[in-house]
XYZ file of C-alpha atoms in Angstrom:
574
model
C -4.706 21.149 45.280
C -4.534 21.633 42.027
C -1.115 22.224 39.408
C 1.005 25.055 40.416
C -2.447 26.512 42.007
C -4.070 26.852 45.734
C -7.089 25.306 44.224
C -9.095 23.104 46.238
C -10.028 20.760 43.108
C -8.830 19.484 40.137
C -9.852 20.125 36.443
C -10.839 17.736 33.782
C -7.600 18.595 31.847
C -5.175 18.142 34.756
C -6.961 14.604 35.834
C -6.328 13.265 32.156
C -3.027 14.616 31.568
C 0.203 12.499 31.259
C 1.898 13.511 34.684
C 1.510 12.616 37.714
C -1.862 14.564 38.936
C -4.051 12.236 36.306
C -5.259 9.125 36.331
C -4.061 8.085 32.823
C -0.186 9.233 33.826
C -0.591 7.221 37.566
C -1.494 4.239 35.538
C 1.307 4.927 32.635
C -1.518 4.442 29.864
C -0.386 7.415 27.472
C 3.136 7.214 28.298
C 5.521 5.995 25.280
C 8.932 6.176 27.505
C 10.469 3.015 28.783
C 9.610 2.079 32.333
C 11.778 3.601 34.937
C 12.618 0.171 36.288
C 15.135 -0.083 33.341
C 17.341 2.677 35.012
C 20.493 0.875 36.431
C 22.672 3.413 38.155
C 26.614 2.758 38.616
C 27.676 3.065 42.349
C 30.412 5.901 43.111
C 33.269 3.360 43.538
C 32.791 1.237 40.494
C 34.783 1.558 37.502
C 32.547 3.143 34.448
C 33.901 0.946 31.807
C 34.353 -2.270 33.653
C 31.723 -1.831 35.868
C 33.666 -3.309 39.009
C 35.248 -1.479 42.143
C 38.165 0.391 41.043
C 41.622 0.173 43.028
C 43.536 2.712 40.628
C 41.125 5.423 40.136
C 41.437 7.798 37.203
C 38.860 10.086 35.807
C 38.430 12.886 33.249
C 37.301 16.544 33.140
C 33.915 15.487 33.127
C 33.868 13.488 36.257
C 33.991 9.707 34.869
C 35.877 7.651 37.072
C 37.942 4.626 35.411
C 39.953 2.239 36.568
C 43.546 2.578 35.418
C 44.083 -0.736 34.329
C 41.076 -1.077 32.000
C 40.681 2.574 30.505
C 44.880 2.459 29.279
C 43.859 -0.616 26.899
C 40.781 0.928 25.523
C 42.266 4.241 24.960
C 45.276 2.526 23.010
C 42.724 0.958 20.531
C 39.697 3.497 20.197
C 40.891 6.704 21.577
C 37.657 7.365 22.661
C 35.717 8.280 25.985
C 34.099 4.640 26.198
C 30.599 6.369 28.399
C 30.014 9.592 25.667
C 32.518 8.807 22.259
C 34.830 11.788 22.539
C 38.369 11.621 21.688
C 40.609 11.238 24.528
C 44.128 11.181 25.664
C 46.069 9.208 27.900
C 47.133 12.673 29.306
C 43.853 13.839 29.926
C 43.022 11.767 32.915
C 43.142 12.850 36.403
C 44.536 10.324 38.973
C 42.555 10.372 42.051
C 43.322 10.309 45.517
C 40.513 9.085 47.859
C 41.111 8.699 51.494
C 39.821 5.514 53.308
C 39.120 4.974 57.281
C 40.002 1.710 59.011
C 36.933 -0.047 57.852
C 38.100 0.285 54.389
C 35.289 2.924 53.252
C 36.040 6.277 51.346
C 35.494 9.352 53.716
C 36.324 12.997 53.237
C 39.631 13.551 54.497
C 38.359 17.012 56.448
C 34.804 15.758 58.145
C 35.621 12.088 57.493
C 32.301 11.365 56.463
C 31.697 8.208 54.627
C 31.126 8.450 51.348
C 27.802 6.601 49.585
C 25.998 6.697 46.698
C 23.542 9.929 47.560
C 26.850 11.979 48.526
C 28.097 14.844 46.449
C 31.695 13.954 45.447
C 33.840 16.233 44.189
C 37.444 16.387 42.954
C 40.455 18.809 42.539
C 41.555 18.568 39.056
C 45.056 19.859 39.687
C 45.572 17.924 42.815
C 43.201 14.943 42.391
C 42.282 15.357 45.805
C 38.484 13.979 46.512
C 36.246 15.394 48.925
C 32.631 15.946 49.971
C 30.907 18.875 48.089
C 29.932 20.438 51.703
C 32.637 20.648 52.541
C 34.792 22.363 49.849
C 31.331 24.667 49.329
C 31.560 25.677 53.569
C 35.492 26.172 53.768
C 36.670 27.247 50.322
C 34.415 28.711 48.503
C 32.313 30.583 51.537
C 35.448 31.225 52.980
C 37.142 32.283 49.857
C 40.126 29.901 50.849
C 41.207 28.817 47.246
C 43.863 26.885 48.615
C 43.429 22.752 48.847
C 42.514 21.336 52.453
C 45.010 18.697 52.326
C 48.058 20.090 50.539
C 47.546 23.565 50.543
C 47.900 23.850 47.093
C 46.041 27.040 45.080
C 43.112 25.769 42.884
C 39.995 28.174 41.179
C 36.600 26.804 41.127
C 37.081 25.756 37.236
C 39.648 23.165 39.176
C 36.503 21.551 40.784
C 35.609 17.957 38.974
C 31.772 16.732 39.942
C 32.710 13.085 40.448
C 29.107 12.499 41.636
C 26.133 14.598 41.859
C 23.001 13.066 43.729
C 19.971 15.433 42.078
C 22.212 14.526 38.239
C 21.555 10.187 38.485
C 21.275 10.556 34.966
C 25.247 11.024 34.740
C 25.576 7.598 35.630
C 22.899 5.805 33.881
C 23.746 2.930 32.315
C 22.026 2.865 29.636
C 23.262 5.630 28.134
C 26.850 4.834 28.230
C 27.815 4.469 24.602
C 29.667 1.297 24.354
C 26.999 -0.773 26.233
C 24.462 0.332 23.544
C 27.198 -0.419 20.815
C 27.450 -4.034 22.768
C 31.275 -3.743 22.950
C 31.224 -4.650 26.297
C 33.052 -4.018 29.569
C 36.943 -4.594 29.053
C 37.738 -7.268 31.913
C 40.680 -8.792 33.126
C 40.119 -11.917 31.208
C 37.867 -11.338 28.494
C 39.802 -8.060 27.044
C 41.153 -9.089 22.975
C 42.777 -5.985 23.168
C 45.733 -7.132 25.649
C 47.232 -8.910 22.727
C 47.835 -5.995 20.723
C 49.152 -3.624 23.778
C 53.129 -3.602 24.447
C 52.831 -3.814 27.730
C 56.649 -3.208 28.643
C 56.632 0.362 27.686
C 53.504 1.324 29.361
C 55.912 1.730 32.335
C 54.116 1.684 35.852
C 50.862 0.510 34.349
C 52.023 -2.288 32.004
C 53.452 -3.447 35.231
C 50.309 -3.439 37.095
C 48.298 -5.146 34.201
C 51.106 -8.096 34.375
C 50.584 -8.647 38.124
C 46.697 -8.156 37.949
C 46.276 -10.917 34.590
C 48.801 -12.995 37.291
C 46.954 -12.817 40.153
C 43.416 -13.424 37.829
C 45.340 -16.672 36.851
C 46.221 -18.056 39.901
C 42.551 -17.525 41.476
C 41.186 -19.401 38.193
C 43.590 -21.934 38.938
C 42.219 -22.205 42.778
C 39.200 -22.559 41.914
C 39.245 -24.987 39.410
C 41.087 -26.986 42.251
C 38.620 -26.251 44.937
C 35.439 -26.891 42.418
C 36.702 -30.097 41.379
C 37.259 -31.483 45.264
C 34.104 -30.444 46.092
C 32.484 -31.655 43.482
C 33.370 -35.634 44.703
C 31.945 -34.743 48.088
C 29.405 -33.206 47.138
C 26.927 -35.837 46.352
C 27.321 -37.389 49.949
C 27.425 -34.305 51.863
C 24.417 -32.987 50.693
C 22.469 -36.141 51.624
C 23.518 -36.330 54.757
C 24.041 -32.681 56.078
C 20.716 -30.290 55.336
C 21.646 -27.062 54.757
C 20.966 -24.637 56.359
C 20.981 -20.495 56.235
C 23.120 -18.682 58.343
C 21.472 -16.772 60.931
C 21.231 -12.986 61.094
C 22.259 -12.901 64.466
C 24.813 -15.148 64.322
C 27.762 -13.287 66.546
C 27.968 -13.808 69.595
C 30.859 -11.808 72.004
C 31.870 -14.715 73.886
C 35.392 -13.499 74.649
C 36.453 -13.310 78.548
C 36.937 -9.800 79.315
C 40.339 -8.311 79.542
C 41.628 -7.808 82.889
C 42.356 -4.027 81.978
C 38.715 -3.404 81.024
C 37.146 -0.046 82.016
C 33.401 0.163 83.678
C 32.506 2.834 80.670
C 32.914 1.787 76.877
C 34.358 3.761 74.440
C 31.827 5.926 73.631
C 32.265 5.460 69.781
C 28.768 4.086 69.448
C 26.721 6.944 71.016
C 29.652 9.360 68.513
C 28.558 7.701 65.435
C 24.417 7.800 66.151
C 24.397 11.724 67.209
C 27.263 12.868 64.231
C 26.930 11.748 60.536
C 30.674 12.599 59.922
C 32.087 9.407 62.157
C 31.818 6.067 60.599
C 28.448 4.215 62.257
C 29.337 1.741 65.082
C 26.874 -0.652 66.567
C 28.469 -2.335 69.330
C 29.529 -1.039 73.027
C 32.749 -2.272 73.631
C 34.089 -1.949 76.227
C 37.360 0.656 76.595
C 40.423 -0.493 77.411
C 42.617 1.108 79.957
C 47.093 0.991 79.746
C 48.782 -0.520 82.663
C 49.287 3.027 84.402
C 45.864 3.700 84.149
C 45.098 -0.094 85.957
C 47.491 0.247 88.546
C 46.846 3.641 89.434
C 42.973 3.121 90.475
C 43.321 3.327 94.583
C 42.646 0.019 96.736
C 44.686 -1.815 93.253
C 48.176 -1.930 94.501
C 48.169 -2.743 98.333
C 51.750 -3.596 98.594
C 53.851 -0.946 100.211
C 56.808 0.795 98.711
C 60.310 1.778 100.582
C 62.666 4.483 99.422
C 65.597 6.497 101.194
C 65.845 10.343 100.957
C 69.723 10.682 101.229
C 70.723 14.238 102.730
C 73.178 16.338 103.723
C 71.850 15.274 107.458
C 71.323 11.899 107.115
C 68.929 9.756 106.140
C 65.374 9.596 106.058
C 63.477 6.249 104.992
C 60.609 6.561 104.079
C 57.244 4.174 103.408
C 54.746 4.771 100.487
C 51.267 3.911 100.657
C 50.399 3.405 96.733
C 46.425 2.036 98.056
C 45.064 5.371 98.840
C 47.468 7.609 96.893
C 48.623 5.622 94.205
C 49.088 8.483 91.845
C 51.434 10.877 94.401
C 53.408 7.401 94.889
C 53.827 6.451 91.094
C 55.051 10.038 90.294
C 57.588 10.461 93.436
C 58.918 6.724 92.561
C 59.469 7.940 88.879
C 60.996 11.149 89.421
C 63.557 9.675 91.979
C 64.469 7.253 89.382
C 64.969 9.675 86.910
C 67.537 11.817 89.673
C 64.961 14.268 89.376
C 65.460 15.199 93.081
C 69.267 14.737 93.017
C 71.208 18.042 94.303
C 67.319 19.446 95.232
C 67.268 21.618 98.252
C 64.781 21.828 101.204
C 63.621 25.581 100.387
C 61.073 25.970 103.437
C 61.786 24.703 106.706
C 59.222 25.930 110.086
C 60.169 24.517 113.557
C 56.278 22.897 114.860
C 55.619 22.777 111.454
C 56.845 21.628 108.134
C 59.973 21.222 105.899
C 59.290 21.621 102.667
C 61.122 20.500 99.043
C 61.179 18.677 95.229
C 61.476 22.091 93.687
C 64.721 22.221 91.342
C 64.422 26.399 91.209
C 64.899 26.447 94.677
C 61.862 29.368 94.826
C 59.064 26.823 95.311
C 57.374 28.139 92.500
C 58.447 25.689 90.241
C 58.601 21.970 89.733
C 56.975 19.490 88.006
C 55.180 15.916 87.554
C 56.061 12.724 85.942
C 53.159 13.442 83.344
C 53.974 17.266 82.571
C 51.202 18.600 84.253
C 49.237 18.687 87.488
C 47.442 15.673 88.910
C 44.476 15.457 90.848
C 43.906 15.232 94.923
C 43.739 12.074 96.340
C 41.848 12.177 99.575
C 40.155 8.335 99.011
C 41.430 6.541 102.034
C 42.427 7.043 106.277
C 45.401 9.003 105.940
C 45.005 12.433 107.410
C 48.165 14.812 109.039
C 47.894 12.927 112.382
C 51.408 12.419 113.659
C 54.879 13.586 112.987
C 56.677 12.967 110.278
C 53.772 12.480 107.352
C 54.773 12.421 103.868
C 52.603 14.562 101.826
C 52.530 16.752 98.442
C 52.373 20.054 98.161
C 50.083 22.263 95.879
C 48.892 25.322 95.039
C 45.141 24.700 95.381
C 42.779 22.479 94.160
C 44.363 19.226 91.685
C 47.772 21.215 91.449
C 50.540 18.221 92.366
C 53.356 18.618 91.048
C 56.633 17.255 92.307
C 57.398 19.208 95.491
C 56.697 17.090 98.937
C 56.783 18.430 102.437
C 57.237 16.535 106.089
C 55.215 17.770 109.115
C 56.915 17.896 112.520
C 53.503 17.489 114.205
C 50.126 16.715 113.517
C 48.517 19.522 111.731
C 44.748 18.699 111.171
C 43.671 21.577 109.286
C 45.487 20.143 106.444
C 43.233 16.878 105.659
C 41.681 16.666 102.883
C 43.658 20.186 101.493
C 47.027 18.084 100.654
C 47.728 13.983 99.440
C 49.428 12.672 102.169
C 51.039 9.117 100.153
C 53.958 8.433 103.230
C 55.695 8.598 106.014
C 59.025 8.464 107.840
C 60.172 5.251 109.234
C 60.978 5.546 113.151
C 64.538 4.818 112.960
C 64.764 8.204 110.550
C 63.197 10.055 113.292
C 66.732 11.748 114.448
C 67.285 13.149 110.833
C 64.141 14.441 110.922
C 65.134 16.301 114.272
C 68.224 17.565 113.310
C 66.223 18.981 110.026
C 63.608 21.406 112.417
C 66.741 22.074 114.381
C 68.368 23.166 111.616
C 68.837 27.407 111.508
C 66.649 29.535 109.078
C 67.738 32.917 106.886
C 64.699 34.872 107.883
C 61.084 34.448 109.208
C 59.954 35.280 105.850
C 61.476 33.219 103.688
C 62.110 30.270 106.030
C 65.321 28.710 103.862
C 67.736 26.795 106.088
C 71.129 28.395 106.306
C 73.167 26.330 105.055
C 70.936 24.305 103.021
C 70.018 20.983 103.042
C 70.280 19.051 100.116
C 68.748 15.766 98.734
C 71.990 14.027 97.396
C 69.657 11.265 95.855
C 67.053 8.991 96.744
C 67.026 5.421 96.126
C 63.848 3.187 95.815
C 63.932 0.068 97.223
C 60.797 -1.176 96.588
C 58.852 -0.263 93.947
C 54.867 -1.443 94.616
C 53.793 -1.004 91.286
C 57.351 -3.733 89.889
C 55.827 -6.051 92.490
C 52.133 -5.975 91.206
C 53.446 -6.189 87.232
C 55.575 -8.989 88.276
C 52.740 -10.696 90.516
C 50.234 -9.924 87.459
C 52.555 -11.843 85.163
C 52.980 -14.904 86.840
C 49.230 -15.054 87.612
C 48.774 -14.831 83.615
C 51.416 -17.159 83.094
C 49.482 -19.696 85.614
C 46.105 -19.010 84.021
C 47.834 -20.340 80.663
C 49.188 -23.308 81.946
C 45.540 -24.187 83.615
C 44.407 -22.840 80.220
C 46.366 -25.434 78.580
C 45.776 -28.262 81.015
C 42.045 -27.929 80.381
C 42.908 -28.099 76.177
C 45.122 -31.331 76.749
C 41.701 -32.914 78.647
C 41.000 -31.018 81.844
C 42.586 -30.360 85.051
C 45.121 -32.868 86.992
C 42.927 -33.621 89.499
C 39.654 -34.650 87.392
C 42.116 -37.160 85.591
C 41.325 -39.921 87.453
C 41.142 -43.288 86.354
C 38.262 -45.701 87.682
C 40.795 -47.846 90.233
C 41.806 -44.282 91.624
C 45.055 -43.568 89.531
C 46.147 -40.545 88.308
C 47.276 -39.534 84.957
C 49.698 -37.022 84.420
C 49.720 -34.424 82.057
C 52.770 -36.630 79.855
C 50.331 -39.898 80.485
C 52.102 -41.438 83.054
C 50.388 -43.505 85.755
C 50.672 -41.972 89.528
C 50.915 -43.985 92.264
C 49.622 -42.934 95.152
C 50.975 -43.694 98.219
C 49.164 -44.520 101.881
C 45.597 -45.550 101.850
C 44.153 -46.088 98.586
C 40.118 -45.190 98.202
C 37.627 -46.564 95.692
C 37.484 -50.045 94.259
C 41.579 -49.957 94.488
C 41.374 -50.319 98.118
C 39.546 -53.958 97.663
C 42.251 -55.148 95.478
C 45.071 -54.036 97.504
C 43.421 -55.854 100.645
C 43.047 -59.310 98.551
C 46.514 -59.300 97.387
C 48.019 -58.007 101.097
C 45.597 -61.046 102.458
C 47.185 -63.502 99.564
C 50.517 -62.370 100.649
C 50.280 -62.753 104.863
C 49.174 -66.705 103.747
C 45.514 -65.539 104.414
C 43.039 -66.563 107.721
C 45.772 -66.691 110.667
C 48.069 -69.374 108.224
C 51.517 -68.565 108.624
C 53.717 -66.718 106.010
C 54.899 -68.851 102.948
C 58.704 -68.691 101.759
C 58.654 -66.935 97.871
C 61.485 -69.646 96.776
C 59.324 -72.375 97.710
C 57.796 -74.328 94.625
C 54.469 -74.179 94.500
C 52.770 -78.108 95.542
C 48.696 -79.114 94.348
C 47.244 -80.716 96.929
C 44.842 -83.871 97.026
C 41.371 -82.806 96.243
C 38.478 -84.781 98.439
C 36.013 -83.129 96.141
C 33.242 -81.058 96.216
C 31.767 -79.807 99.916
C 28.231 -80.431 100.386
C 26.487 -77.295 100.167
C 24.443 -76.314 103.250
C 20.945 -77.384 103.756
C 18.369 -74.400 104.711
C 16.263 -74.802 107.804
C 12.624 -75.188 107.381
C 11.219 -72.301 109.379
C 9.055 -73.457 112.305
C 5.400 -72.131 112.597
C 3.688 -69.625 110.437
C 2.880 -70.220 106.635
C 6.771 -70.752 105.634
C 8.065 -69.997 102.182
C 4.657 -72.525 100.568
C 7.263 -74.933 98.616
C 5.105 -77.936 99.995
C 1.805 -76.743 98.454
């Protein structure tokens, strides 16, 4: 319990010393320092001498990082390291190279960890290269690989800069850099004197940038003088009438419709970031977006049937794809006949009651290949089994092994379900070929290669499914824009009705409509069609007749009520 001792008390001595075990040092009675709460410490990505984020970092041996802009003009007037007083040199700094991710934050360009102010930076000094301390300490110097991660470029350890040591705050205290306890001040973009006295044209690359950064400065002044002095005039009303208010926390809300090509699983990049420090921290579980092969090639998504034509040295076989329950066998045989991967292919295997087998270009039926490169996966989703002759299906090696050779059965052949992607068959008109193809003689029983071959001169698709479902997604996209649009010009044709049951167009024209007319319309129409036919049985008047006023005998006499008989009445005689 005690200092530097297993004792379970302390002594008189240790409970009124200055540190932190006595009273007097817990209540900071004896102490004659300056409260900690003076310390200011400058952030890892803020300029030493102007004390802003840097965009052209420089730094020297020591580790001080400067921004180029502001350190050139100091150094041409003092000469001096502005944070300790030593002399330096122009020549003496170190540009830096710090790599950023696609939020904009420094990472280490090995572990792409983010970089913060409690991570040990450090730098190359003959490379400028910047990188976490880990990770030059696990793979250089533990792995005695003096060579730079990036550019492969020898270094020694005397190369290695400490841009920012976490257990060292004290290198970047504030207070002790020298020309804020001189009260020179920061050298800023506006308030440096020393620009004056700097020929900027033969600073070369950064006189340049100083011209373009004093521009820019200007023109932002110039905004917003502009923008105070409008507001200003407003100001007085606005604030009367509109209370302010502060903007909420929780202020986004995701109310975007979701893509058509969304995926049921996100893109995992928020459960990444929480279990591994060295990926940048995301909060939100979007959800992942899939390409248009990966949409159309989900089974039950294209239901339209494709049609191509095997063209042999036999004849022709047309044949119909089935791109709902195999839409993956279908896409690649539809892309490799397009490509004339099949033209000049043989049939290497051909077994009367059985099978003819081809879409290998060695020949061997070793070989072959898909439209991706590599083997696809079985697709045994869906009814299509080896139940009658003349089934389309691809043939594999095993399990997930598709490639680009196909085979035809001559009969059904059960014990093949669920072994083989069947994704076709042969259309009954094509039924001879197919005969004259198991007719067709055979070398040997072991190899089973017709003699003479039989070739695949091409094959020609002549309807693609997955053309049909593009095209029939883009008009659907192009009709959901025009409703889209309909509803920004004021809502739907239909719900622009007026009262008297016309209806407005979409240029603001008036629509008659024609037949029966509902709604109040329908009373109007009546009086003027009753107005027209001369009205009670009177007979129809001649338009080119002038129109005559009649004598007027004056007002009828309006009808008298009958009294009721018996009972109370309405009581107007009491």
């Amino acid at each position: 319990m005690g200092k530097n001792t297993d004792k379970l008390y302390i002594t008189h001595s240790e409970w009124s010393s200055s540190d932190a075990y006595g009273a007097s040092g817990s209540s900071g009675v004896s102490k004659s320092k300056a409260p900690s709460a003076s310390f200011k410490r400058l952030p890892f990505n803020f300029c030493a001498l102007s004390l802003q984020p840097f965009q052209h970092p420089v730094c020297t041996s020591e580790g001080t990082i400067f921004e180029l802009t502001h350190i050139l003009p100091w150094l041409k007037k003092h000469g001096t390291n502005p944070v300790d007083g030593t002399p330096l040199k122009t020549s003496e700094l170190i540009k830096l190279d710090f790599v950023k991710n696609d939020a904009g934050e420094m990472v280490d360009p090995v572990t792409y960890k983010v970089f913060t102010d409690n991570t040990h930076i450090v730098a190359l000094k003959n490379t400028g290269h910047v990188f976490a301390w880990d990770t030059v300490e696990r793979l250089n110097i533990k792995g005695k690989n003096w060579k730079d991660l990036v550019s492969e470029e020898e270094f020694t350890r005397k190369d290695i800069i400490t841009l920012q040591d976490p257990q060292n705050v004290g290198a970047r205290d504030l207070s002790f850099f020298k020309y804020l306890q001189e009260g020179k001040g920061p050298v800023g973009e506006k308030t440096s004197e020393e620009h004056g006295s700097i020929n900027t044209d033969a600073m070369g690359n950064a006189g340049r940038i100083l011209k373009a950064k004093e521009a820019v400065a200007k023109a932002r002044a110039e905004r917003q003088q502009k923008a105070a002095a409008t507001n200003s005039k407003s100001s007085s009303t606005s604030k009367s009438l509109v209370p302010s208010k502060r903007p909420s926390p929780q202020s986004y809300n995701n109310d975007s419709a979701t893509p058509y090509n969304a995926a049921q699983h996100t893109t995992g990049q928020a459960a990444a970031s929480f279990t591994s420090t060295g990926l940048t921290p995301v909060t939100s579980g979007a959800r992942a977006l899939l390409s248009d092969e990966e949409y159309m090639l989900k089974p039950r998504r294209v239901k339209t049937k494709g049609y191509a034509r095997v063209q042999t040295t036999l004849g022709d076989l047309n044949l119909e794809l089935n791109p709902e329950f195999a839409p993956k066998a279908v896409w690649n045989f539809i892309k490799l006949s397009k490509q004339g991967y099949y033209k000049g292919v043989i049939f290497h295997r051909n077994i009367k009651n059985f099978m003819i087998q081809g879409g290998d270009p060695t020949g061997t039926g070793k070989g072959g290949r898909s439209i991706w490169g590599k083997n696809f996966e079985d697709e045994f989703d869906g009814p299509l089994t080896h139940d009658s002759r003349g089934v389309l299906s691809m043939a594999n090696k095993g399990k997930n092994t598709n490639s680009s050779q196909f085979f035809i059965i001559y009969r059904s052949v059960p014990h093949l379900n669920r072994k083989h992607t069947v994704f076709g068959h042969v259309m009954p008109e094509s039924m001879d070929v197919l005969g004259k193809m198991e007719r067709a003689p055979t070398e040997d029983s072991d190899t089973n290669r017709p003699d003479p071959d039989i070739i695949i001169e091409d094959v020609v698709v002549y309807v693609d499914p997955f053309e049909e479902f593009q095209r029939h997604r883009q008009e659907q996209e192009e009709k959901e824009k025009e409703k889209e649009e309909i509803r920004r010009l004021g809502g739907a044709e239909d719900e622009r009705v007026t009262w008297t049951g016309k209806r407005v167009r979409r240029d603001g024209t008036v629509e008659e409509k024609s037949g029966t007319v509902g709604g109040v319309g329908k009373y109007l129409k009546a009086a003027i069609a009753e107005r027209d036919s001369g009205g009670g049985g009177g007979g129809a008047t001649d338009v080119n007749e002038d129109e005559i006023v009649g004598e007027w005998d004056g007002p009828a006499e309006p009808v008298k009520k009958k009294r009721a008989v018996g009972g109370f009445g309405n009581f107007d005689s009491w």
